[in-house]
Amino acid sequence: MQRYFISPEQRDRDRIRISGEDVHHIKNVMRSRPGDQLVCCDGRGNDYLAEIIEIDPAAVLCRVIDKSSSLGEPETKVTIAQSLPKGDKLEWILQKGTEIGAVRFLPFVSERTIVKIDARKAAKKRERWQRIVKEAAEQAHRGFIPEVASPVSWTGLLEEIHRTEEALIAYEKGGVPLAKSLAQISSKQILLIIGPEGGFTESEVAGAQRAGAIPVTLGSRILRTETASLAALSCILFARNDLGGETK
């Protein structure tokens, strides 16, 4: 059943008013009609089964039939800190990372990052990225929409490492095997740091270690940056029984 995210303000007791771009999707893509049902998620762990009672050009009015808890959120909260890759690779990472279970994305610029984002275009880029994440969250039946943070510098990333409970930095030249590192940490908050196409420099890895990050290896094969982030995320959630286990 089709899902849509709403803000708590859009629900008034047993009525939900859907507005914005979702109105077009309901009317013209799904071709829904009064009497059809859908699910609205408030991003706070609540799902509402609702029936459409009225459709107008600006809004879709629904009646709440049932309320239940959102079941699509992993217990382990993984933030993917991704050095900006070339082309549309970041959009792929955002979409698939959301489907797998990442809770936040932090793009950053490192020494070998090729992509440079103009400050004037950053807000527009982030708006597009957030829309991609929203659509992926709806498709994957997530309980809330992961955040896409504004891109930060390497210094900004080091500050993020200082603030987080556990940080893992993928390093193709060595480190603790990812599975072993996960067995040694119990935190439910993990910052996963993935480098650009050219990888991290030795000085960057050393700086990340001083800030508190643990260098980890994903194995003997060298993965593309967009593969590494999704493979590592999957490994983390699988190890924590948040992926590949029984449905909730």
JSON list of C-alpha atoms in Angstrom, two decimals:
[
{"chain": "A", "resi": 1, "resn": "MET", "atom": "CA", "xyz": [0.00, 0.00, 0.00]},
{"chain": "A", "resi": 2, "resn": "GLN", "atom": "CA", "xyz": [1.29, 3.45, -0.91]},
{"chain": "A", "resi": 3, "resn": "ARG", "atom": "CA", "xyz": [2.85, 5.45, 1.94]},
{"chain": "A", "resi": 4, "resn": "TYR", "atom": "CA", "xyz": [3.21, 9.19, 2.42]},
{"chain": "A", "resi": 5, "resn": "PHE", "atom": "CA", "xyz": [5.05, 11.17, 5.08]},
{"chain": "A", "resi": 6, "resn": "ILE", "atom": "CA", "xyz": [3.17, 13.90, 6.89]},
{"chain": "A", "resi": 7, "resn": "SER", "atom": "CA", "xyz": [4.06, 16.38, 9.60]},
{"chain": "A", "resi": 8, "resn": "PRO", "atom": "CA", "xyz": [2.19, 16.02, 12.91]},
{"chain": "A", "resi": 9, "resn": "GLU", "atom": "CA", "xyz": [0.43, 19.31, 12.13]},
{"chain": "A", "resi": 10, "resn": "GLN", "atom": "CA", "xyz": [-1.27, 17.72, 9.13]},
{"chain": "A", "resi": 11, "resn": "ARG", "atom": "CA", "xyz": [-3.30, 15.43, 11.40]},
{"chain": "A", "resi": 12, "resn": "ASP", "atom": "CA", "xyz": [-6.25, 16.72, 13.40]},
{"chain": "A", "resi": 13, "resn": "ARG", "atom": "CA", "xyz": [-7.73, 13.89, 15.47]},
{"chain": "A", "resi": 14, "resn": "ASP", "atom": "CA", "xyz": [-9.12, 11.45, 12.85]},
{"chain": "A", "resi": 15, "resn": "ARG", "atom": "CA", "xyz": [-8.47, 13.69, 9.83]},
{"chain": "A", "resi": 16, "resn": "ILE", "atom": "CA", "xyz": [-5.28, 13.98, 7.78]},
{"chain": "A", "resi": 17, "resn": "ARG", "atom": "CA", "xyz": [-4.72, 16.65, 5.16]},
{"chain": "A", "resi": 18, "resn": "ILE", "atom": "CA", "xyz": [-2.05, 15.76, 2.58]},
{"chain": "A", "resi": 19, "resn": "SER", "atom": "CA", "xyz": [-0.61, 18.66, 0.61]},
{"chain": "A", "resi": 20, "resn": "GLY", "atom": "CA", "xyz": [2.33, 19.57, -1.62]},
{"chain": "A", "resi": 21, "resn": "GLU", "atom": "CA", "xyz": [3.84, 17.30, -4.27]},
{"chain": "A", "resi": 22, "resn": "ASP", "atom": "CA", "xyz": [2.13, 14.23, -2.80]},
{"chain": "A", "resi": 23, "resn": "VAL", "atom": "CA", "xyz": [-1.23, 15.53, -4.04]},
{"chain": "A", "resi": 24, "resn": "HIS", "atom": "CA", "xyz": [-0.05, 15.22, -7.65]},
{"chain": "A", "resi": 25, "resn": "HIS", "atom": "CA", "xyz": [1.27, 11.72, -6.96]},
{"chain": "A", "resi": 26, "resn": "ILE", "atom": "CA", "xyz": [-2.01, 10.57, -5.39]},
{"chain": "A", "resi": 27, "resn": "LYS", "atom": "CA", "xyz": [-4.21, 12.12, -8.10]},
{"chain": "A", "resi": 28, "resn": "ASN", "atom": "CA", "xyz": [-2.23, 11.68, -11.30]},
{"chain": "A", "resi": 29, "resn": "VAL", "atom": "CA", "xyz": [0.28, 8.89, -10.68]},
{"chain": "A", "resi": 30, "resn": "MET", "atom": "CA", "xyz": [-1.65, 6.53, -8.41]},
{"chain": "A", "resi": 31, "resn": "ARG", "atom": "CA", "xyz": [-4.99, 7.76, -9.82]},
{"chain": "A", "resi": 32, "resn": "SER", "atom": "CA", "xyz": [-6.54, 7.31, -6.39]},
{"chain": "A", "resi": 33, "resn": "ARG", "atom": "CA", "xyz": [-10.18, 8.12, -5.73]},
{"chain": "A", "resi": 34, "resn": "PRO", "atom": "CA", "xyz": [-12.31, 8.75, -2.63]},
{"chain": "A", "resi": 35, "resn": "GLY", "atom": "CA", "xyz": [-12.69, 5.44, -0.83]},
{"chain": "A", "resi": 36, "resn": "ASP", "atom": "CA", "xyz": [-9.15, 4.28, -1.63]},
{"chain": "A", "resi": 37, "resn": "GLN", "atom": "CA", "xyz": [-6.80, 3.62, 1.27]},
{"chain": "A", "resi": 38, "resn": "LEU", "atom": "CA", "xyz": [-3.22, 4.68, 1.93]},
{"chain": "A", "resi": 39, "resn": "VAL", "atom": "CA", "xyz": [-0.77, 4.87, 4.83]},
{"chain": "A", "resi": 40, "resn": "CYS", "atom": "CA", "xyz": [0.46, 8.13, 6.35]},
{"chain": "A", "resi": 41, "resn": "CYS", "atom": "CA", "xyz": [3.58, 8.18, 8.52]},
{"chain": "A", "resi": 42, "resn": "ASP", "atom": "CA", "xyz": [4.22, 11.09, 10.88]},
{"chain": "A", "resi": 43, "resn": "GLY", "atom": "CA", "xyz": [7.98, 10.52, 11.15]},
{"chain": "A", "resi": 44, "resn": "ARG", "atom": "CA", "xyz": [7.64, 9.97, 14.90]},
{"chain": "A", "resi": 45, "resn": "GLY", "atom": "CA", "xyz": [7.08, 6.24, 14.82]},
{"chain": "A", "resi": 46, "resn": "ASN", "atom": "CA", "xyz": [3.36, 6.25, 14.00]},
{"chain": "A", "resi": 47, "resn": "ASP", "atom": "CA", "xyz": [1.64, 4.87, 10.90]},
{"chain": "A", "resi": 48, "resn": "TYR", "atom": "CA", "xyz": [-1.96, 5.77, 10.09]},
{"chain": "A", "resi": 49, "resn": "LEU", "atom": "CA", "xyz": [-4.10, 3.66, 7.80]},
{"chain": "A", "resi": 50, "resn": "ALA", "atom": "CA", "xyz": [-6.39, 6.20, 6.18]},
{"chain": "A", "resi": 51, "resn": "GLU", "atom": "CA", "xyz": [-9.23, 6.38, 3.68]},
{"chain": "A", "resi": 52, "resn": "ILE", "atom": "CA", "xyz": [-9.43, 9.18, 1.12]},
{"chain": "A", "resi": 53, "resn": "ILE", "atom": "CA", "xyz": [-12.65, 11.14, 1.56]},
{"chain": "A", "resi": 54, "resn": "GLU", "atom": "CA", "xyz": [-11.99, 14.18, -0.64]},
{"chain": "A", "resi": 55, "resn": "ILE", "atom": "CA", "xyz": [-9.53, 15.24, -3.34]},
{"chain": "A", "resi": 56, "resn": "ASP", "atom": "CA", "xyz": [-9.17, 18.83, -4.47]},
{"chain": "A", "resi": 57, "resn": "PRO", "atom": "CA", "xyz": [-6.43, 20.60, -6.48]},
{"chain": "A", "resi": 58, "resn": "ALA", "atom": "CA", "xyz": [-4.44, 21.61, -3.39]},
{"chain": "A", "resi": 59, "resn": "ALA", "atom": "CA", "xyz": [-4.99, 18.81, -0.89]},
{"chain": "A", "resi": 60, "resn": "VAL", "atom": "CA", "xyz": [-6.19, 15.29, -0.21]},
{"chain": "A", "resi": 61, "resn": "LEU", "atom": "CA", "xyz": [-8.38, 14.87, 2.88]},
{"chain": "A", "resi": 62, "resn": "CYS", "atom": "CA", "xyz": [-8.31, 11.47, 4.59]},
{"chain": "A", "resi": 63, "resn": "ARG", "atom": "CA", "xyz": [-10.06, 9.77, 7.50]},
{"chain": "A", "resi": 64, "resn": "VAL", "atom": "CA", "xyz": [-7.93, 7.74, 9.92]},
{"chain": "A", "resi": 65, "resn": "ILE", "atom": "CA", "xyz": [-9.04, 4.11, 10.14]},
{"chain": "A", "resi": 66, "resn": "ASP", "atom": "CA", "xyz": [-6.29, 2.64, 12.28]},
{"chain": "A", "resi": 67, "resn": "LYS", "atom": "CA", "xyz": [-3.03, 3.59, 13.99]},
{"chain": "A", "resi": 68, "resn": "SER", "atom": "CA", "xyz": [0.04, 1.38, 14.44]},
{"chain": "A", "resi": 69, "resn": "SER", "atom": "CA", "xyz": [3.75, 1.67, 15.21]},
{"chain": "A", "resi": 70, "resn": "SER", "atom": "CA", "xyz": [6.22, 2.10, 12.36]},
{"chain": "A", "resi": 71, "resn": "LEU", "atom": "CA", "xyz": [8.32, -1.06, 12.03]},
{"chain": "A", "resi": 72, "resn": "GLY", "atom": "CA", "xyz": [10.86, -0.05, 9.40]},
{"chain": "A", "resi": 73, "resn": "GLU", "atom": "CA", "xyz": [13.57, 1.47, 11.59]},
{"chain": "A", "resi": 74, "resn": "PRO", "atom": "CA", "xyz": [16.79, -0.33, 12.62]},
{"chain": "A", "resi": 75, "resn": "GLU", "atom": "CA", "xyz": [17.91, -0.24, 16.24]},
{"chain": "A", "resi": 76, "resn": "THR", "atom": "CA", "xyz": [21.45, 0.62, 15.15]},
{"chain": "A", "resi": 77, "resn": "LYS", "atom": "CA", "xyz": [21.55, 4.19, 13.83]},
{"chain": "A", "resi": 78, "resn": "VAL", "atom": "CA", "xyz": [24.16, 4.50, 11.08]},
{"chain": "A", "resi": 79, "resn": "THR", "atom": "CA", "xyz": [25.18, 7.83, 9.58]},
{"chain": "A", "resi": 80, "resn": "ILE", "atom": "CA", "xyz": [26.99, 7.54, 6.24]},
{"chain": "A", "resi": 81, "resn": "ALA", "atom": "CA", "xyz": [29.66, 10.21, 5.91]},
{"chain": "A", "resi": 82, "resn": "GLN", "atom": "CA", "xyz": [30.39, 10.10, 2.19]},
{"chain": "A", "resi": 83, "resn": "SER", "atom": "CA", "xyz": [33.14, 12.00, 0.40]},
{"chain": "A", "resi": 84, "resn": "LEU", "atom": "CA", "xyz": [31.43, 13.62, -2.58]},
{"chain": "A", "resi": 85, "resn": "PRO", "atom": "CA", "xyz": [31.73, 11.24, -5.55]},
{"chain": "A", "resi": 86, "resn": "LYS", "atom": "CA", "xyz": [31.58, 12.09, -9.24]},
{"chain": "A", "resi": 87, "resn": "GLY", "atom": "CA", "xyz": [28.43, 12.14, -11.35]},
{"chain": "A", "resi": 88, "resn": "ASP", "atom": "CA", "xyz": [25.17, 10.89, -9.88]},
{"chain": "A", "resi": 89, "resn": "LYS", "atom": "CA", "xyz": [26.80, 8.35, -7.57]},
{"chain": "A", "resi": 90, "resn": "LEU", "atom": "CA", "xyz": [25.76, 10.21, -4.44]},
{"chain": "A", "resi": 91, "resn": "GLU", "atom": "CA", "xyz": [22.12, 10.05, -5.50]},
{"chain": "A", "resi": 92, "resn": "TRP", "atom": "CA", "xyz": [22.47, 6.28, -5.84]},
{"chain": "A", "resi": 93, "resn": "ILE", "atom": "CA", "xyz": [24.04, 6.06, -2.37]},
{"chain": "A", "resi": 94, "resn": "LEU", "atom": "CA", "xyz": [21.26, 8.19, -0.88]},
{"chain": "A", "resi": 95, "resn": "GLN", "atom": "CA", "xyz": [18.51, 6.12, -2.46]},
{"chain": "A", "resi": 96, "resn": "LYS", "atom": "CA", "xyz": [19.92, 2.68, -1.71]},
{"chain": "A", "resi": 97, "resn": "GLY", "atom": "CA", "xyz": [21.34, 3.67, 1.67]},
{"chain": "A", "resi": 98, "resn": "THR", "atom": "CA", "xyz": [17.89, 4.84, 2.72]},
{"chain": "A", "resi": 99, "resn": "GLU", "atom": "CA", "xyz": [16.32, 1.59, 1.55]},
{"chain": "A", "resi": 100, "resn": "ILE", "atom": "CA", "xyz": [18.88, -0.46, 3.49]},
{"chain": "A", "resi": 101, "resn": "GLY", "atom": "CA", "xyz": [18.50, 1.55, 6.70]},
{"chain": "A", "resi": 102, "resn": "ALA", "atom": "CA", "xyz": [20.87, 4.53, 7.07]},
{"chain": "A", "resi": 103, "resn": "VAL", "atom": "CA", "xyz": [19.44, 7.25, 9.31]},
{"chain": "A", "resi": 104, "resn": "ARG", "atom": "CA", "xyz": [21.54, 10.20, 8.13]},
{"chain": "A", "resi": 105, "resn": "PHE", "atom": "CA", "xyz": [23.90, 11.20, 5.34]},
{"chain": "A", "resi": 106, "resn": "LEU", "atom": "CA", "xyz": [26.82, 13.61, 5.70]},
{"chain": "A", "resi": 107, "resn": "PRO", "atom": "CA", "xyz": [28.56, 14.55, 2.42]},
{"chain": "A", "resi": 108, "resn": "PHE", "atom": "CA", "xyz": [32.06, 15.92, 2.89]},
{"chain": "A", "resi": 109, "resn": "VAL", "atom": "CA", "xyz": [35.08, 17.12, 0.95]},
{"chain": "A", "resi": 110, "resn": "SER", "atom": "CA", "xyz": [38.45, 15.40, 1.43]},
{"chain": "A", "resi": 111, "resn": "GLU", "atom": "CA", "xyz": [41.85, 15.91, -0.17]},
{"chain": "A", "resi": 112, "resn": "ARG", "atom": "CA", "xyz": [41.16, 13.70, -3.20]},
{"chain": "A", "resi": 113, "resn": "THR", "atom": "CA", "xyz": [37.55, 14.73, -3.69]},
{"chain": "A", "resi": 114, "resn": "ILE", "atom": "CA", "xyz": [37.12, 15.80, -7.31]},
{"chain": "A", "resi": 115, "resn": "VAL", "atom": "CA", "xyz": [33.62, 17.26, -7.06]},
{"chain": "A", "resi": 116, "resn": "LYS", "atom": "CA", "xyz": [33.33, 20.85, -5.90]},
{"chain": "A", "resi": 117, "resn": "ILE", "atom": "CA", "xyz": [29.89, 22.25, -5.07]},
{"chain": "A", "resi": 118, "resn": "ASP", "atom": "CA", "xyz": [29.29, 25.94, -5.56]},
{"chain": "A", "resi": 119, "resn": "ALA", "atom": "CA", "xyz": [27.89, 27.46, -2.37]},
{"chain": "A", "resi": 120, "resn": "ARG", "atom": "CA", "xyz": [25.10, 29.06, -4.39]},
{"chain": "A", "resi": 121, "resn": "LYS", "atom": "CA", "xyz": [24.02, 25.68, -5.71]},
{"chain": "A", "resi": 122, "resn": "ALA", "atom": "CA", "xyz": [24.41, 23.75, -2.46]},
{"chain": "A", "resi": 123, "resn": "ALA", "atom": "CA", "xyz": [20.90, 24.50, -1.17]},
{"chain": "A", "resi": 124, "resn": "LYS", "atom": "CA", "xyz": [19.29, 23.40, -4.44]},
{"chain": "A", "resi": 125, "resn": "LYS", "atom": "CA", "xyz": [21.40, 20.24, -4.49]},
{"chain": "A", "resi": 126, "resn": "ARG", "atom": "CA", "xyz": [20.46, 19.41, -0.92]},
{"chain": "A", "resi": 127, "resn": "GLU", "atom": "CA", "xyz": [16.77, 19.94, -1.70]},
{"chain": "A", "resi": 128, "resn": "ARG", "atom": "CA", "xyz": [17.03, 17.39, -4.53]},
{"chain": "A", "resi": 129, "resn": "TRP", "atom": "CA", "xyz": [18.96, 14.95, -2.33]},
{"chain": "A", "resi": 130, "resn": "GLN", "atom": "CA", "xyz": [16.34, 15.22, 0.42]},
{"chain": "A", "resi": 131, "resn": "ARG", "atom": "CA", "xyz": [13.57, 14.53, -2.10]},
{"chain": "A", "resi": 132, "resn": "ILE", "atom": "CA", "xyz": [15.38, 11.38, -3.27]},
{"chain": "A", "resi": 133, "resn": "VAL", "atom": "CA", "xyz": [15.66, 10.20, 0.33]},
{"chain": "A", "resi": 134, "resn": "LYS", "atom": "CA", "xyz": [11.98, 10.91, 1.02]},
{"chain": "A", "resi": 135, "resn": "GLU", "atom": "CA", "xyz": [10.83, 8.86, -1.96]},
{"chain": "A", "resi": 136, "resn": "ALA", "atom": "CA", "xyz": [13.17, 6.00, -1.03]},
{"chain": "A", "resi": 137, "resn": "ALA", "atom": "CA", "xyz": [11.93, 6.07, 2.58]},
{"chain": "A", "resi": 138, "resn": "GLU", "atom": "CA", "xyz": [8.32, 5.79, 1.40]},
{"chain": "A", "resi": 139, "resn": "GLN", "atom": "CA", "xyz": [9.16, 2.92, -0.93]},
{"chain": "A", "resi": 140, "resn": "ALA", "atom": "CA", "xyz": [11.08, 1.05, 1.79]},
{"chain": "A", "resi": 141, "resn": "HIS", "atom": "CA", "xyz": [8.37, 1.58, 4.45]},
{"chain": "A", "resi": 142, "resn": "ARG", "atom": "CA", "xyz": [10.73, 3.51, 6.68]},
{"chain": "A", "resi": 143, "resn": "GLY", "atom": "CA", "xyz": [9.40, 5.10, 9.86]},
{"chain": "A", "resi": 144, "resn": "PHE", "atom": "CA", "xyz": [11.02, 8.47, 9.22]},
{"chain": "A", "resi": 145, "resn": "ILE", "atom": "CA", "xyz": [12.90, 10.35, 6.52]},
{"chain": "A", "resi": 146, "resn": "PRO", "atom": "CA", "xyz": [16.70, 10.27, 6.94]},
{"chain": "A", "resi": 147, "resn": "GLU", "atom": "CA", "xyz": [18.41, 13.65, 6.95]},
{"chain": "A", "resi": 148, "resn": "VAL", "atom": "CA", "xyz": [20.84, 14.75, 4.26]},
{"chain": "A", "resi": 149, "resn": "ALA", "atom": "CA", "xyz": [23.15, 17.26, 5.92]},
{"chain": "A", "resi": 150, "resn": "SER", "atom": "CA", "xyz": [24.84, 20.10, 4.09]},
{"chain": "A", "resi": 151, "resn": "PRO", "atom": "CA", "xyz": [28.30, 19.16, 2.76]},
{"chain": "A", "resi": 152, "resn": "VAL", "atom": "CA", "xyz": [31.12, 19.86, 5.20]},
{"chain": "A", "resi": 153, "resn": "SER", "atom": "CA", "xyz": [34.88, 20.28, 4.94]},
{"chain": "A", "resi": 154, "resn": "TRP", "atom": "CA", "xyz": [37.39, 17.74, 6.24]},
{"chain": "A", "resi": 155, "resn": "THR", "atom": "CA", "xyz": [37.66, 19.83, 9.41]},
{"chain": "A", "resi": 156, "resn": "GLY", "atom": "CA", "xyz": [33.89, 19.64, 9.76]},
{"chain": "A", "resi": 157, "resn": "LEU", "atom": "CA", "xyz": [34.05, 15.86, 9.46]},
{"chain": "A", "resi": 158, "resn": "LEU", "atom": "CA", "xyz": [36.69, 15.64, 12.19]},
{"chain": "A", "resi": 159, "resn": "GLU", "atom": "CA", "xyz": [34.39, 17.65, 14.44]},
{"chain": "A", "resi": 160, "resn": "GLU", "atom": "CA", "xyz": [31.60, 15.19, 13.65]},
{"chain": "A", "resi": 161, "resn": "ILE", "atom": "CA", "xyz": [33.87, 12.30, 14.65]},
{"chain": "A", "resi": 162, "resn": "HIS", "atom": "CA", "xyz": [34.53, 14.00, 17.99]},
{"chain": "A", "resi": 163, "resn": "ARG", "atom": "CA", "xyz": [30.78, 14.27, 18.63]},
{"chain": "A", "resi": 164, "resn": "THR", "atom": "CA", "xyz": [29.80, 10.72, 17.68]},
{"chain": "A", "resi": 165, "resn": "GLU", "atom": "CA", "xyz": [29.86, 7.64, 19.90]},
{"chain": "A", "resi": 166, "resn": "GLU", "atom": "CA", "xyz": [31.65, 5.37, 17.43]},
{"chain": "A", "resi": 167, "resn": "ALA", "atom": "CA", "xyz": [33.22, 6.20, 14.07]},
{"chain": "A", "resi": 168, "resn": "LEU", "atom": "CA", "xyz": [34.55, 3.73, 11.50]},
{"chain": "A", "resi": 169, "resn": "ILE", "atom": "CA", "xyz": [36.64, 4.90, 8.55]},
{"chain": "A", "resi": 170, "resn": "ALA", "atom": "CA", "xyz": [36.97, 2.51, 5.61]},
{"chain": "A", "resi": 171, "resn": "TYR", "atom": "CA", "xyz": [40.61, 2.28, 4.52]},
{"chain": "A", "resi": 172, "resn": "GLU", "atom": "CA", "xyz": [41.73, 0.06, 1.67]},
{"chain": "A", "resi": 173, "resn": "LYS", "atom": "CA", "xyz": [45.36, -0.03, 2.87]},
{"chain": "A", "resi": 174, "resn": "GLY", "atom": "CA", "xyz": [44.62, -1.71, 6.16]},
{"chain": "A", "resi": 175, "resn": "GLY", "atom": "CA", "xyz": [42.71, -1.61, 9.39]},
{"chain": "A", "resi": 176, "resn": "VAL", "atom": "CA", "xyz": [40.67, -3.83, 11.66]},
{"chain": "A", "resi": 177, "resn": "PRO", "atom": "CA", "xyz": [38.37, -6.21, 9.76]},
{"chain": "A", "resi": 178, "resn": "LEU", "atom": "CA", "xyz": [34.90, -4.68, 9.88]},
{"chain": "A", "resi": 179, "resn": "ALA", "atom": "CA", "xyz": [33.34, -7.78, 11.43]},
{"chain": "A", "resi": 180, "resn": "LYS", "atom": "CA", "xyz": [35.93, -7.79, 14.22]},
{"chain": "A", "resi": 181, "resn": "SER", "atom": "CA", "xyz": [35.47, -4.09, 14.97]},
{"chain": "A", "resi": 182, "resn": "LEU", "atom": "CA", "xyz": [31.70, -4.51, 15.21]},
{"chain": "A", "resi": 183, "resn": "ALA", "atom": "CA", "xyz": [32.16, -7.34, 17.71]},
{"chain": "A", "resi": 184, "resn": "GLN", "atom": "CA", "xyz": [34.17, -4.99, 19.93]},
{"chain": "A", "resi": 185, "resn": "ILE", "atom": "CA", "xyz": [31.76, -2.05, 20.04]},
{"chain": "A", "resi": 186, "resn": "SER", "atom": "CA", "xyz": [28.29, -1.95, 21.54]},
{"chain": "A", "resi": 187, "resn": "SER", "atom": "CA", "xyz": [27.16, 1.55, 20.59]},
{"chain": "A", "resi": 188, "resn": "LYS", "atom": "CA", "xyz": [23.87, 1.95, 18.73]},
{"chain": "A", "resi": 189, "resn": "GLN", "atom": "CA", "xyz": [25.18, 5.13, 17.07]},
{"chain": "A", "resi": 190, "resn": "ILE", "atom": "CA", "xyz": [27.78, 4.58, 14.34]},
{"chain": "A", "resi": 191, "resn": "LEU", "atom": "CA", "xyz": [29.38, 7.04, 11.93]},
{"chain": "A", "resi": 192, "resn": "LEU", "atom": "CA", "xyz": [30.54, 5.22, 8.79]},
{"chain": "A", "resi": 193, "resn": "ILE", "atom": "CA", "xyz": [33.13, 7.22, 6.82]},
{"chain": "A", "resi": 194, "resn": "ILE", "atom": "CA", "xyz": [33.71, 6.43, 3.14]},
{"chain": "A", "resi": 195, "resn": "GLY", "atom": "CA", "xyz": [36.35, 8.10, 0.98]},
{"chain": "A", "resi": 196, "resn": "PRO", "atom": "CA", "xyz": [36.32, 9.38, -2.61]},
{"chain": "A", "resi": 197, "resn": "GLU", "atom": "CA", "xyz": [37.30, 7.54, -5.79]},
{"chain": "A", "resi": 198, "resn": "GLY", "atom": "CA", "xyz": [41.00, 8.01, -5.02]},
{"chain": "A", "resi": 199, "resn": "GLY", "atom": "CA", "xyz": [40.71, 6.94, -1.40]},
{"chain": "A", "resi": 200, "resn": "PHE", "atom": "CA", "xyz": [41.99, 8.70, 1.71]},
{"chain": "A", "resi": 201, "resn": "THR", "atom": "CA", "xyz": [45.53, 9.93, 2.19]},
{"chain": "A", "resi": 202, "resn": "GLU", "atom": "CA", "xyz": [47.59, 8.49, 5.03]},
{"chain": "A", "resi": 203, "resn": "SER", "atom": "CA", "xyz": [47.53, 11.84, 6.82]},
{"chain": "A", "resi": 204, "resn": "GLU", "atom": "CA", "xyz": [43.72, 11.96, 6.62]},
{"chain": "A", "resi": 205, "resn": "VAL", "atom": "CA", "xyz": [43.39, 8.50, 8.15]},
{"chain": "A", "resi": 206, "resn": "ALA", "atom": "CA", "xyz": [45.86, 9.44, 10.88]},
{"chain": "A", "resi": 207, "resn": "GLY", "atom": "CA", "xyz": [43.89, 12.60, 11.61]},
{"chain": "A", "resi": 208, "resn": "ALA", "atom": "CA", "xyz": [40.63, 10.67, 11.74]},
{"chain": "A", "resi": 209, "resn": "GLN", "atom": "CA", "xyz": [42.23, 8.22, 14.19]},
{"chain": "A", "resi": 210, "resn": "ARG", "atom": "CA", "xyz": [43.34, 11.06, 16.45]},
{"chain": "A", "resi": 211, "resn": "ALA", "atom": "CA", "xyz": [39.75, 12.34, 16.40]},
{"chain": "A", "resi": 212, "resn": "GLY", "atom": "CA", "xyz": [38.52, 8.91, 17.52]},
{"chain": "A", "resi": 213, "resn": "ALA", "atom": "CA", "xyz": [37.74, 6.97, 14.33]},
{"chain": "A", "resi": 214, "resn": "ILE", "atom": "CA", "xyz": [38.70, 3.31, 13.89]},
{"chain": "A", "resi": 215, "resn": "PRO", "atom": "CA", "xyz": [40.20, 2.35, 10.48]},
{"chain": "A", "resi": 216, "resn": "VAL", "atom": "CA", "xyz": [38.43, -0.74, 9.14]},
{"chain": "A", "resi": 217, "resn": "THR", "atom": "CA", "xyz": [38.90, -2.93, 6.10]},
{"chain": "A", "resi": 218, "resn": "LEU", "atom": "CA", "xyz": [36.09, -4.46, 4.06]},
{"chain": "A", "resi": 219, "resn": "GLY", "atom": "CA", "xyz": [38.28, -7.29, 2.79]},
{"chain": "A", "resi": 220, "resn": "SER", "atom": "CA", "xyz": [40.87, -8.02, 0.12]},
{"chain": "A", "resi": 221, "resn": "ARG", "atom": "CA", "xyz": [38.86, -6.62, -2.79]},
{"chain": "A", "resi": 222, "resn": "ILE", "atom": "CA", "xyz": [38.95, -2.92, -3.63]},
{"chain": "A", "resi": 223, "resn": "LEU", "atom": "CA", "xyz": [35.42, -1.54, -3.90]},
{"chain": "A", "resi": 224, "resn": "ARG", "atom": "CA", "xyz": [34.17, 1.52, -5.71]},
{"chain": "A", "resi": 225, "resn": "THR", "atom": "CA", "xyz": [33.14, 4.30, -3.36]},
{"chain": "A", "resi": 226, "resn": "GLU", "atom": "CA", "xyz": [29.43, 3.82, -4.06]},
{"chain": "A", "resi": 227, "resn": "THR", "atom": "CA", "xyz": [29.79, 0.06, -3.50]},
{"chain": "A", "resi": 228, "resn": "ALA", "atom": "CA", "xyz": [31.82, 0.44, -0.31]},
{"chain": "A", "resi": 229, "resn": "SER", "atom": "CA", "xyz": [29.26, 2.61, 1.48]},
{"chain": "A", "resi": 230, "resn": "LEU", "atom": "CA", "xyz": [26.35, 0.27, 0.75]},
{"chain": "A", "resi": 231, "resn": "ALA", "atom": "CA", "xyz": [28.34, -2.92, 1.42]},
{"chain": "A", "resi": 232, "resn": "ALA", "atom": "CA", "xyz": [29.61, -1.62, 4.76]},
{"chain": "A", "resi": 233, "resn": "LEU", "atom": "CA", "xyz": [26.16, -0.38, 5.78]},
{"chain": "A", "resi": 234, "resn": "SER", "atom": "CA", "xyz": [24.68, -3.78, 4.97]},
{"chain": "A", "resi": 235, "resn": "CYS", "atom": "CA", "xyz": [27.41, -5.56, 6.95]},
{"chain": "A", "resi": 236, "resn": "ILE", "atom": "CA", "xyz": [26.83, -3.36, 10.00]},
{"chain": "A", "resi": 237, "resn": "LEU", "atom": "CA", "xyz": [23.07, -3.82, 10.03]},
{"chain": "A", "resi": 238, "resn": "PHE", "atom": "CA", "xyz": [23.36, -7.55, 9.32]},
{"chain": "A", "resi": 239, "resn": "ALA", "atom": "CA", "xyz": [25.80, -7.97, 12.21]},
{"chain": "A", "resi": 240, "resn": "ARG", "atom": "CA", "xyz": [23.34, -6.16, 14.49]},
{"chain": "A", "resi": 241, "resn": "ASN", "atom": "CA", "xyz": [20.39, -8.26, 13.26]},
{"chain": "A", "resi": 242, "resn": "ASP", "atom": "CA", "xyz": [18.84, -5.16, 11.68]},
{"chain": "A", "resi": 243, "resn": "LEU", "atom": "CA", "xyz": [19.04, -6.68, 8.20]},
{"chain": "A", "resi": 244, "resn": "GLY", "atom": "CA", "xyz": [18.47, -10.23, 7.03]},
{"chain": "A", "resi": 245, "resn": "GLY", "atom": "CA", "xyz": [16.71, -11.31, 10.22]},
{"chain": "A", "resi": 246, "resn": "GLU", "atom": "CA", "xyz": [13.09, -11.86, 11.11]},
{"chain": "A", "resi": 247, "resn": "THR", "atom": "CA", "xyz": [10.60, -9.15, 10.25]},
{"chain": "A", "resi": 248, "resn": "LYS", "atom": "CA", "xyz": [9.30, -7.17, 13.19]}
]
